[in-house]
Amino acid sequence: MPRRAALNALTAALAAAGDARDWVALDRAVGALGTELRVLAASGPWSAAETRALQALRAQHDKAAELCAAELDALEAQMNHMHTNKAGFIAYALDNENDTERNQA
């Protein structure tokens, strides 16, 4: 596969995984970058079109990193909320567990 096409495929994989919020696919796509870029770079100097494709890949990688950081912030906020309200969650769970009228099948 020509290098520019390979770079475009890597960019598309990052974009698709990020857009779908598919964290497993995003992890795979990011994990493949190091190896793939080393292999591609071994073919010699980059052409102007390949350099533009590399820049697009870098921009998509930056976007994916921002997406991950935002998701991490959201998860941290959710975990903090759960930790702060732990006693309330436990009381609610115990109340529902002991409410035999609601739990009859």
mmCIF file of N, CA, C and O in Angstrom:
data_model
loop_
_atom_site.group_PDB
_atom_site.id
_atom_site.type_symbol
_atom_site.label_atom_id
_atom_site.label_comp_id
_atom_site.label_asym_id
_atom_site.label_seq_id
_atom_site.Cartn_x
_atom_site.Cartn_y
_atom_site.Cartn_z
ATOM 1 N N MET A 1 0.862 -1.171 0.000
ATOM 2 C CA MET A 1 0.000 0.000 0.000
ATOM 3 C C MET A 1 0.905 1.230 0.000
ATOM 4 O O MET A 1 1.843 1.311 0.789
ATOM 5 N N PRO A 2 0.624 2.193 -0.868
ATOM 6 C CA PRO A 2 1.413 3.421 -0.852
ATOM 7 C C PRO A 2 1.349 4.107 0.515
ATOM 8 O O PRO A 2 0.359 3.973 1.242
ATOM 9 N N ARG A 3 2.401 4.821 0.847
ATOM 10 C CA ARG A 3 2.476 5.420 2.185
ATOM 11 C C ARG A 3 1.342 6.395 2.460
ATOM 12 O O ARG A 3 0.800 6.411 3.563
ATOM 13 N N ARG A 4 1.001 7.205 1.476
ATOM 14 C CA ARG A 4 -0.078 8.175 1.715
ATOM 15 C C ARG A 4 -1.392 7.461 2.012
ATOM 16 O O ARG A 4 -2.135 7.850 2.919
ATOM 17 N N ALA A 5 -1.679 6.409 1.292
ATOM 18 C CA ALA A 5 -2.900 5.630 1.538
ATOM 19 C C ALA A 5 -2.855 4.990 2.925
ATOM 20 O O ALA A 5 -3.877 4.950 3.630
ATOM 21 N N ALA A 6 -1.690 4.503 3.320
ATOM 22 C CA ALA A 6 -1.551 3.906 4.650
ATOM 23 C C ALA A 6 -1.776 4.959 5.733
ATOM 24 O O ALA A 6 -2.453 4.696 6.743
ATOM 25 N N LEU A 7 -1.231 6.148 5.540
ATOM 26 C CA LEU A 7 -1.427 7.235 6.510
ATOM 27 C C LEU A 7 -2.899 7.632 6.579
ATOM 28 O O LEU A 7 -3.444 7.857 7.668
ATOM 29 N N ASN A 8 -3.540 7.699 5.415
ATOM 30 C CA ASN A 8 -4.971 8.031 5.387
ATOM 31 C C ASN A 8 -5.799 6.958 6.087
ATOM 32 O O ASN A 8 -6.781 7.262 6.767
ATOM 33 N N ALA A 9 -5.409 5.696 5.934
ATOM 34 C CA ALA A 9 -6.123 4.607 6.608
ATOM 35 C C ALA A 9 -5.956 4.699 8.124
ATOM 36 O O ALA A 9 -6.915 4.480 8.881
ATOM 37 N N LEU A 10 -4.760 5.031 8.577
ATOM 38 C CA LEU A 10 -4.535 5.208 10.018
ATOM 39 C C LEU A 10 -5.364 6.368 10.555
ATOM 40 O O LEU A 10 -5.967 6.271 11.634
ATOM 41 N N THR A 11 -5.410 7.451 9.795
ATOM 42 C CA THR A 11 -6.203 8.617 10.193
ATOM 43 C C THR A 11 -7.685 8.253 10.272
ATOM 44 O O THR A 11 -8.377 8.608 11.235
ATOM 45 N N ALA A 12 -8.166 7.531 9.278
ATOM 46 C CA ALA A 12 -9.577 7.122 9.249
ATOM 47 C C ALA A 12 -9.908 6.194 10.407
ATOM 48 O O ALA A 12 -10.998 6.290 10.996
ATOM 49 N N ALA A 13 -8.993 5.299 10.748
ATOM 50 C CA ALA A 13 -9.234 4.382 11.873
ATOM 51 C C ALA A 13 -9.348 5.154 13.183
ATOM 52 O O ALA A 13 -10.238 4.867 14.002
ATOM 53 N N LEU A 14 -8.482 6.128 13.371
ATOM 54 C CA LEU A 14 -8.570 6.963 14.586
ATOM 55 C C LEU A 14 -9.887 7.731 14.617
ATOM 56 O O LEU A 14 -10.551 7.800 15.657
ATOM 57 N N ALA A 15 -10.242 8.319 13.487
ATOM 58 C CA ALA A 15 -11.468 9.111 13.417
ATOM 59 C C ALA A 15 -12.705 8.253 13.676
ATOM 60 O O ALA A 15 -13.587 8.642 14.452
ATOM 61 N N ALA A 16 -12.774 7.098 13.041
ATOM 62 C CA ALA A 16 -13.946 6.226 13.200
ATOM 63 C C ALA A 16 -14.090 5.756 14.645
ATOM 64 O O ALA A 16 -15.190 5.771 15.206
ATOM 65 N N ALA A 17 -12.990 5.339 15.237
ATOM 66 C CA ALA A 17 -13.050 4.869 16.624
ATOM 67 C C ALA A 17 -13.431 6.001 17.566
ATOM 68 O O ALA A 17 -14.240 5.810 18.476
ATOM 69 N N GLY A 18 -12.869 7.171 17.357
ATOM 70 C CA GLY A 18 -13.201 8.314 18.207
ATOM 71 C C GLY A 18 -14.652 8.735 18.052
ATOM 72 O O GLY A 18 -15.342 8.987 19.043
ATOM 73 N N ASP A 19 -15.115 8.815 16.814
ATOM 74 C CA ASP A 19 -16.506 9.210 16.573
ATOM 75 C C ASP A 19 -17.486 8.233 17.202
ATOM 76 O O ASP A 19 -18.540 8.627 17.687
ATOM 77 N N ALA A 20 -17.128 6.950 17.197
ATOM 78 C CA ALA A 20 -18.003 5.919 17.759
ATOM 79 C C ALA A 20 -17.830 5.767 19.272
ATOM 80 O O ALA A 20 -18.551 5.005 19.900
ATOM 81 N N ARG A 21 -16.863 6.498 19.818
ATOM 82 C CA ARG A 21 -16.516 6.353 21.247
ATOM 83 C C ARG A 21 -16.210 4.883 21.555
ATOM 84 O O ARG A 21 -16.553 4.363 22.605
ATOM 85 N N ASP A 22 -15.571 4.228 20.600
ATOM 86 C CA ASP A 22 -15.172 2.826 20.738
ATOM 87 C C ASP A 22 -13.754 2.815 21.295
ATOM 88 O O ASP A 22 -12.774 2.903 20.554
ATOM 89 N N TRP A 23 -13.663 2.730 22.619
ATOM 90 C CA TRP A 23 -12.373 2.886 23.296
ATOM 91 C C TRP A 23 -11.425 1.732 22.992
ATOM 92 O O TRP A 23 -10.212 1.936 22.921
ATOM 93 N N VAL A 24 -11.954 0.550 22.770
ATOM 94 C CA VAL A 24 -11.107 -0.595 22.430
ATOM 95 C C VAL A 24 -10.495 -0.381 21.044
ATOM 96 O O VAL A 24 -9.287 -0.566 20.847
ATOM 97 N N ALA A 25 -11.321 0.006 20.086
ATOM 98 C CA ALA A 25 -10.813 0.257 18.730
ATOM 99 C C ALA A 25 -9.849 1.438 18.720
ATOM 100 O O ALA A 25 -8.839 1.408 18.004
ATOM 101 N N LEU A 26 -10.127 2.443 19.513
ATOM 102 C CA LEU A 26 -9.232 3.599 19.594
ATOM 103 C C LEU A 26 -7.888 3.189 20.176
ATOM 104 O O LEU A 26 -6.834 3.594 19.679
ATOM 105 N N ASP A 27 -7.914 2.353 21.186
ATOM 106 C CA ASP A 27 -6.676 1.857 21.777
ATOM 107 C C ASP A 27 -5.869 1.070 20.745
ATOM 108 O O ASP A 27 -4.658 1.228 20.637
ATOM 109 N N ARG A 28 -6.555 0.225 19.981
ATOM 110 C CA ARG A 28 -5.876 -0.558 18.941
ATOM 111 C C ARG A 28 -5.270 0.350 17.871
ATOM 112 O O ARG A 28 -4.136 0.146 17.428
ATOM 113 N N ALA A 29 -6.042 1.360 17.455
ATOM 114 C CA ALA A 29 -5.573 2.264 16.401
ATOM 115 C C ALA A 29 -4.362 3.067 16.871
ATOM 116 O O ALA A 29 -3.379 3.207 16.131
ATOM 117 N N VAL A 30 -4.409 3.558 18.090
ATOM 118 C CA VAL A 30 -3.272 4.311 18.623
ATOM 119 C C VAL A 30 -2.078 3.388 18.827
ATOM 120 O O VAL A 30 -0.936 3.751 18.523
ATOM 121 N N GLY A 31 -2.332 2.192 19.298
ATOM 122 C CA GLY A 31 -1.254 1.229 19.516
ATOM 123 C C GLY A 31 -0.537 0.841 18.236
ATOM 124 O O GLY A 31 0.662 0.559 18.247
ATOM 125 N N ALA A 32 -1.246 0.855 17.132
ATOM 126 C CA ALA A 32 -0.648 0.491 15.848
ATOM 127 C C ALA A 32 0.216 1.601 15.271
ATOM 128 O O ALA A 32 1.066 1.338 14.407
ATOM 129 N N LEU A 33 0.017 2.821 15.734
ATOM 130 C CA LEU A 33 0.717 3.955 15.126
ATOM 131 C C LEU A 33 2.232 3.828 15.177
ATOM 132 O O LEU A 33 2.909 4.057 14.168
ATOM 133 N N GLY A 34 2.776 3.510 16.331
ATOM 134 C CA GLY A 34 4.227 3.456 16.477
ATOM 135 C C GLY A 34 4.877 2.506 15.487
ATOM 136 O O GLY A 34 5.804 2.873 14.755
ATOM 137 N N THR A 35 4.375 1.308 15.435
ATOM 138 C CA THR A 35 4.926 0.298 14.526
ATOM 139 C C THR A 35 4.721 0.705 13.073
ATOM 140 O O THR A 35 5.655 0.649 12.262
ATOM 141 N N GLU A 36 3.515 1.092 12.745
ATOM 142 C CA GLU A 36 3.194 1.453 11.362
ATOM 143 C C GLU A 36 4.033 2.632 10.883
ATOM 144 O O GLU A 36 4.559 2.619 9.764
ATOM 145 N N LEU A 37 4.175 3.655 11.724
ATOM 146 C CA LEU A 37 4.943 4.830 11.307
ATOM 147 C C LEU A 37 6.421 4.510 11.128
ATOM 148 O O LEU A 37 7.066 5.034 10.217
ATOM 149 N N ARG A 38 6.959 3.631 11.981
ATOM 150 C CA ARG A 38 8.357 3.218 11.813
ATOM 151 C C ARG A 38 8.551 2.496 10.478
ATOM 152 O O ARG A 38 9.523 2.738 9.755
ATOM 153 N N VAL A 39 7.633 1.618 10.165
ATOM 154 C CA VAL A 39 7.717 0.880 8.901
ATOM 155 C C VAL A 39 7.612 1.845 7.718
ATOM 156 O O VAL A 39 8.399 1.766 6.762
ATOM 157 N N LEU A 40 6.664 2.762 7.794
ATOM 158 C CA LEU A 40 6.475 3.715 6.698
ATOM 159 C C LEU A 40 7.679 4.650 6.558
ATOM 160 O O LEU A 40 8.108 4.963 5.443
ATOM 161 N N ALA A 41 8.226 5.092 7.668
ATOM 162 C CA ALA A 41 9.370 6.016 7.639
ATOM 163 C C ALA A 41 10.615 5.356 7.069
ATOM 164 O O ALA A 41 11.477 6.035 6.499
ATOM 165 N N ALA A 42 10.703 4.054 7.181
ATOM 166 C CA ALA A 42 11.878 3.339 6.689
ATOM 167 C C ALA A 42 11.983 3.374 5.162
ATOM 168 O O ALA A 42 13.032 3.059 4.609
ATOM 169 N N SER A 43 10.923 3.787 4.494
ATOM 170 C CA SER A 43 10.914 3.821 3.028
ATOM 171 C C SER A 43 11.608 5.039 2.447
ATOM 172 O O SER A 43 11.663 5.183 1.230
ATOM 173 N N GLY A 44 12.091 5.933 3.287
ATOM 174 C CA GLY A 44 12.800 7.100 2.778
ATOM 175 C C GLY A 44 12.103 8.401 3.110
ATOM 176 O O GLY A 44 11.160 8.423 3.908
ATOM 177 N N PRO A 45 12.568 9.487 2.504
ATOM 178 C CA PRO A 45 11.999 10.807 2.801
ATOM 179 C C PRO A 45 10.518 10.884 2.425
ATOM 180 O O PRO A 45 10.061 10.211 1.497
ATOM 181 N N TRP A 46 9.817 11.728 3.146
ATOM 182 C CA TRP A 46 8.391 11.912 2.902
ATOM 183 C C TRP A 46 8.193 12.920 1.773
ATOM 184 O O TRP A 46 8.846 13.956 1.730
ATOM 185 N N SER A 47 7.248 12.648 0.896
ATOM 186 C CA SER A 47 6.868 13.601 -0.148
ATOM 187 C C SER A 47 5.996 14.687 0.485
ATOM 188 O O SER A 47 5.557 14.562 1.633
ATOM 189 N N ALA A 48 5.709 15.732 -0.287
ATOM 190 C CA ALA A 48 4.846 16.803 0.226
ATOM 191 C C ALA A 48 3.449 16.269 0.558
ATOM 192 O O ALA A 48 2.870 16.605 1.593
ATOM 193 N N ALA A 49 2.908 15.415 -0.299
ATOM 194 C CA ALA A 49 1.573 14.837 -0.052
ATOM 195 C C ALA A 49 1.592 13.936 1.176
ATOM 196 O O ALA A 49 0.651 13.935 1.975
ATOM 197 N N GLU A 50 2.669 13.178 1.345
ATOM 198 C CA GLU A 50 2.785 12.316 2.524
ATOM 199 C C GLU A 50 2.934 13.150 3.796
ATOM 200 O O GLU A 50 2.382 12.790 4.837
ATOM 201 N N THR A 51 3.649 14.261 3.692
ATOM 202 C CA THR A 51 3.799 15.148 4.851
ATOM 203 C C THR A 51 2.445 15.731 5.247
ATOM 204 O O THR A 51 2.125 15.813 6.439
ATOM 205 N N ARG A 52 1.647 16.100 4.270
ATOM 206 C CA ARG A 52 0.292 16.595 4.580
ATOM 207 C C ARG A 52 -0.543 15.487 5.226
ATOM 208 O O ARG A 52 -1.298 15.738 6.167
ATOM 209 N N ALA A 53 -0.403 14.263 4.743
ATOM 210 C CA ALA A 53 -1.128 13.128 5.333
ATOM 211 C C ALA A 53 -0.646 12.874 6.761
ATOM 212 O O ALA A 53 -1.453 12.559 7.643
ATOM 213 N N LEU A 54 0.648 13.031 6.986
ATOM 214 C CA LEU A 54 1.187 12.905 8.352
ATOM 215 C C LEU A 54 0.616 13.978 9.273
ATOM 216 O O LEU A 54 0.285 13.709 10.427
ATOM 217 N N GLN A 55 0.507 15.205 8.745
ATOM 218 C CA GLN A 55 -0.060 16.298 9.535
ATOM 219 C C GLN A 55 -1.528 16.031 9.874
ATOM 220 O O GLN A 55 -1.979 16.305 11.000
ATOM 221 N N ALA A 56 -2.258 15.484 8.924
ATOM 222 C CA ALA A 56 -3.663 15.131 9.178
ATOM 223 C C ALA A 56 -3.752 14.032 10.229
ATOM 224 O O ALA A 56 -4.629 14.060 11.106
ATOM 225 N N LEU A 57 -2.846 13.063 10.149
ATOM 226 C CA LEU A 57 -2.815 11.990 11.150
ATOM 227 C C LEU A 57 -2.509 12.567 12.525
ATOM 228 O O LEU A 57 -3.153 12.194 13.511
ATOM 229 N N ARG A 58 -1.551 13.479 12.585
ATOM 230 C CA ARG A 58 -1.204 14.103 13.872
ATOM 231 C C ARG A 58 -2.393 14.870 14.440
ATOM 232 O O ARG A 58 -2.689 14.787 15.634
ATOM 233 N N ALA A 59 -3.102 15.598 13.586
ATOM 234 C CA ALA A 59 -4.280 16.348 14.038
ATOM 235 C C ALA A 59 -5.355 15.401 14.564
ATOM 236 O O ALA A 59 -5.988 15.665 15.592
ATOM 237 N N GLN A 60 -5.559 14.284 13.867
ATOM 238 C CA GLN A 60 -6.561 13.309 14.318
ATOM 239 C C GLN A 60 -6.133 12.658 15.619
ATOM 240 O O GLN A 60 -6.964 12.406 16.501
ATOM 241 N N HIS A 61 -4.839 12.398 15.760
ATOM 242 C CA HIS A 61 -4.320 11.838 17.003
ATOM 243 C C HIS A 61 -4.538 12.826 18.146
ATOM 244 O O HIS A 61 -4.945 12.436 19.252
ATOM 245 N N ASP A 62 -4.272 14.109 17.910
ATOM 246 C CA ASP A 62 -4.510 15.134 18.930
ATOM 247 C C ASP A 62 -5.992 15.191 19.312
ATOM 248 O O ASP A 62 -6.333 15.326 20.491
ATOM 249 N N LYS A 63 -6.858 15.086 18.310
ATOM 250 C CA LYS A 63 -8.306 15.085 18.570
ATOM 251 C C LYS A 63 -8.697 13.879 19.434
ATOM 252 O O LYS A 63 -9.497 13.999 20.365
ATOM 253 N N ALA A 64 -8.131 12.729 19.119
ATOM 254 C CA ALA A 64 -8.418 11.517 19.900
ATOM 255 C C ALA A 64 -7.928 11.681 21.336
ATOM 256 O O ALA A 64 -8.607 11.261 22.280
ATOM 257 N N ALA A 65 -6.761 12.298 21.511
ATOM 258 C CA ALA A 65 -6.233 12.521 22.858
ATOM 259 C C ALA A 65 -7.141 13.470 23.640
ATOM 260 O O ALA A 65 -7.395 13.252 24.832
ATOM 261 N N GLU A 66 -7.645 14.502 22.981
ATOM 262 C CA GLU A 66 -8.579 15.429 23.634
ATOM 263 C C GLU A 66 -9.873 14.722 24.014
ATOM 264 O O GLU A 66 -10.436 14.954 25.089
ATOM 265 N N LEU A 67 -10.350 13.871 23.134
ATOM 266 C CA LEU A 67 -11.564 13.097 23.400
ATOM 267 C C LEU A 67 -11.372 12.195 24.619
ATOM 268 O O LEU A 67 -12.234 12.120 25.494
ATOM 269 N N CYS A 68 -10.223 11.530 24.681
ATOM 270 C CA CYS A 68 -9.925 10.659 25.820
ATOM 271 C C CYS A 68 -9.822 11.465 27.108
ATOM 272 O O CYS A 68 -10.320 11.033 28.153
ATOM 273 N N ALA A 69 -9.196 12.625 27.041
ATOM 274 C CA ALA A 69 -9.065 13.472 28.227
ATOM 275 C C ALA A 69 -10.439 13.936 28.712
ATOM 276 O O ALA A 69 -10.706 13.936 29.921
ATOM 277 N N ALA A 70 -11.309 14.298 27.783
ATOM 278 C CA ALA A 70 -12.664 14.719 28.165
ATOM 279 C C ALA A 70 -13.438 13.564 28.790
ATOM 280 O O ALA A 70 -14.165 13.748 29.781
ATOM 281 N N GLU A 71 -13.295 12.378 28.233
ATOM 282 C CA GLU A 71 -13.976 11.202 28.794
ATOM 283 C C GLU A 71 -13.435 10.872 30.172
ATOM 284 O O GLU A 71 -14.193 10.525 31.084
ATOM 285 N N LEU A 72 -12.137 11.006 30.335
ATOM 286 C CA LEU A 72 -11.522 10.772 31.638
ATOM 287 C C LEU A 72 -12.049 11.771 32.671
ATOM 288 O O LEU A 72 -12.361 11.392 33.804
ATOM 289 N N ASP A 73 -12.174 13.029 32.268
ATOM 290 C CA ASP A 73 -12.739 14.040 33.169
ATOM 291 C C ASP A 73 -14.170 13.698 33.562
ATOM 292 O O ASP A 73 -14.561 13.835 34.725
ATOM 293 N N ALA A 74 -14.966 13.244 32.586
ATOM 294 C CA ALA A 74 -16.356 12.881 32.873
ATOM 295 C C ALA A 74 -16.417 11.682 33.816
ATOM 296 O O ALA A 74 -17.236 11.656 34.757
ATOM 297 N N LEU A 75 -15.563 10.698 33.591
ATOM 298 C CA LEU A 75 -15.534 9.532 34.486
ATOM 299 C C LEU A 75 -15.074 9.918 35.882
ATOM 300 O O LEU A 75 -15.609 9.415 36.876
ATOM 301 N N GLU A 76 -14.097 10.813 35.957
ATOM 302 C CA GLU A 76 -13.631 11.267 37.264
ATOM 303 C C GLU A 76 -14.747 11.978 38.017
ATOM 304 O O GLU A 76 -14.956 11.740 39.213
ATOM 305 N N ALA A 77 -15.505 12.814 37.320
ATOM 306 C CA ALA A 77 -16.626 13.508 37.954
ATOM 307 C C ALA A 77 -17.681 12.508 38.434
ATOM 308 O O ALA A 77 -18.220 12.644 39.544
ATOM 309 N N GLN A 78 -17.949 11.500 37.622
ATOM 310 C CA GLN A 78 -18.925 10.481 38.004
ATOM 311 C C GLN A 78 -18.440 9.692 39.227
ATOM 312 O O GLN A 78 -19.211 9.429 40.149
ATOM 313 N N MET A 79 -17.173 9.324 39.233
ATOM 314 C CA MET A 79 -16.616 8.580 40.375
ATOM 315 C C MET A 79 -16.636 9.443 41.641
ATOM 316 O O MET A 79 -16.941 8.946 42.733
ATOM 317 N N ASN A 80 -16.303 10.714 41.499
ATOM 318 C CA ASN A 80 -16.344 11.611 42.652
ATOM 319 C C ASN A 80 -17.766 11.739 43.187
ATOM 320 O O ASN A 80 -17.980 11.744 44.399
ATOM 321 N N HIS A 81 -18.734 11.832 42.278
ATOM 322 C CA HIS A 81 -20.138 11.903 42.692
ATOM 323 C C HIS A 81 -20.542 10.640 43.440
ATOM 324 O O HIS A 81 -21.188 10.706 44.493
ATOM 325 N N MET A 82 -20.144 9.493 42.914
ATOM 326 C CA MET A 82 -20.477 8.233 43.570
ATOM 327 C C MET A 82 -19.807 8.135 44.941
ATOM 328 O O MET A 82 -20.428 7.670 45.895
ATOM 329 N N HIS A 83 -18.568 8.575 45.017
ATOM 330 C CA HIS A 83 -17.859 8.525 46.295
ATOM 331 C C HIS A 83 -18.509 9.463 47.310
ATOM 332 O O HIS A 83 -18.712 9.087 48.473
ATOM 333 N N THR A 84 -18.846 10.651 46.857
ATOM 334 C CA THR A 84 -19.467 11.645 47.747
ATOM 335 C C THR A 84 -20.818 11.157 48.255
ATOM 336 O O THR A 84 -21.188 11.415 49.402
ATOM 337 N N ASN A 85 -21.568 10.467 47.422
ATOM 338 C CA ASN A 85 -22.924 10.026 47.773
ATOM 339 C C ASN A 85 -22.992 8.540 48.111
ATOM 340 O O ASN A 85 -24.055 7.938 48.054
ATOM 341 N N LYS A 86 -21.863 7.968 48.483
ATOM 342 C CA LYS A 86 -21.778 6.541 48.761
ATOM 343 C C LYS A 86 -22.785 6.103 49.831
ATOM 344 O O LYS A 86 -23.488 5.105 49.664
ATOM 345 N N ALA A 87 -22.870 6.847 50.895
ATOM 346 C CA ALA A 87 -23.783 6.476 51.982
ATOM 347 C C ALA A 87 -25.230 6.462 51.488
ATOM 348 O O ALA A 87 -26.001 5.560 51.820
ATOM 349 N N GLY A 88 -25.584 7.437 50.678
ATOM 350 C CA GLY A 88 -26.939 7.496 50.140
ATOM 351 C C GLY A 88 -27.233 6.330 49.209
ATOM 352 O O GLY A 88 -28.322 5.758 49.247
ATOM 353 N N PHE A 89 -26.275 5.973 48.371
ATOM 354 C CA PHE A 89 -26.453 4.838 47.466
ATOM 355 C C PHE A 89 -26.634 3.540 48.254
ATOM 356 O O PHE A 89 -27.475 2.705 47.918
ATOM 357 N N ILE A 90 -25.845 3.377 49.299
ATOM 358 C CA ILE A 90 -25.936 2.163 50.120
ATOM 359 C C ILE A 90 -27.290 2.111 50.824
ATOM 360 O O ILE A 90 -27.948 1.070 50.851
ATOM 361 N N ALA A 91 -27.716 3.243 51.392
ATOM 362 C CA ALA A 91 -29.009 3.280 52.079
ATOM 363 C C ALA A 91 -30.145 2.965 51.103
ATOM 364 O O ALA A 91 -31.065 2.213 51.429
ATOM 365 N N TYR A 92 -30.074 3.518 49.910
ATOM 366 C CA TYR A 92 -31.095 3.252 48.901
ATOM 367 C C TYR A 92 -31.122 1.776 48.531
ATOM 368 O O TYR A 92 -32.182 1.154 48.443
ATOM 369 N N ALA A 93 -29.940 1.197 48.323
ATOM 370 C CA ALA A 93 -29.856 -0.216 47.962
ATOM 371 C C ALA A 93 -30.405 -1.095 49.092
ATOM 372 O O ALA A 93 -31.135 -2.057 48.839
ATOM 373 N N LEU A 94 -30.049 -0.773 50.318
ATOM 374 C CA LEU A 94 -30.533 -1.570 51.452
ATOM 375 C C LEU A 94 -32.033 -1.429 51.610
ATOM 376 O O LEU A 94 -32.723 -2.406 51.923
ATOM 377 N N ASP A 95 -32.558 -0.233 51.388
ATOM 378 C CA ASP A 95 -33.992 -0.016 51.498
ATOM 379 C C ASP A 95 -34.731 -0.846 50.452
ATOM 380 O O ASP A 95 -35.747 -1.474 50.751
ATOM 381 N N ASN A 96 -34.218 -0.865 49.235
ATOM 382 C CA ASN A 96 -34.863 -1.648 48.176
ATOM 383 C C ASN A 96 -34.713 -3.138 48.407
ATOM 384 O O ASN A 96 -35.583 -3.915 48.049
ATOM 385 N N GLU A 97 -33.608 -3.552 48.983
ATOM 386 C CA GLU A 97 -33.385 -4.968 49.265
ATOM 387 C C GLU A 97 -34.338 -5.474 50.324
ATOM 388 O O GLU A 97 -34.824 -6.598 50.272
ATOM 389 N N ASN A 98 -34.662 -4.638 51.278
ATOM 390 C CA ASN A 98 -35.526 -5.040 52.396
ATOM 391 C C ASN A 98 -36.996 -4.783 52.149
ATOM 392 O O ASN A 98 -37.827 -5.148 52.964
ATOM 393 N N ASP A 99 -37.341 -4.156 51.062
ATOM 394 C CA ASP A 99 -38.731 -3.871 50.750
ATOM 395 C C ASP A 99 -39.342 -5.079 50.040
ATOM 396 O O ASP A 99 -39.319 -5.200 48.829
ATOM 397 N N THR A 100 -39.924 -5.983 50.834
ATOM 398 C CA THR A 100 -40.410 -7.244 50.289
ATOM 399 C C THR A 100 -41.627 -7.060 49.389
ATOM 400 O O THR A 100 -41.851 -7.869 48.490
ATOM 401 N N GLU A 101 -42.420 -6.019 49.615
ATOM 402 C CA GLU A 101 -43.606 -5.825 48.775
ATOM 403 C C GLU A 101 -43.211 -5.507 47.335
ATOM 404 O O GLU A 101 -43.838 -5.971 46.394
ATOM 405 N N ARG A 102 -42.142 -4.712 47.144
ATOM 406 C CA ARG A 102 -41.705 -4.339 45.800
ATOM 407 C C ARG A 102 -40.882 -5.443 45.135
ATOM 408 O O ARG A 102 -40.783 -5.497 43.931
ATOM 409 N N ASN A 103 -40.300 -6.314 45.915
ATOM 410 C CA ASN A 103 -39.387 -7.305 45.364
ATOM 411 C C ASN A 103 -40.013 -8.681 45.160
ATOM 412 O O ASN A 103 -39.317 -9.626 44.852
ATOM 413 N N GLN A 104 -41.321 -8.784 45.294
ATOM 414 C CA GLN A 104 -41.957 -10.082 45.074
ATOM 415 C C GLN A 104 -42.122 -10.329 43.583
ATOM 416 O O GLN A 104 -42.493 -9.456 42.820
ATOM 417 N N ALA A 105 -41.824 -11.538 43.176
ATOM 418 C CA ALA A 105 -41.921 -11.874 41.748
ATOM 419 C C ALA A 105 -43.275 -12.430 41.423
ATOM 420 O O ALA A 105 -43.972 -12.990 42.181
#
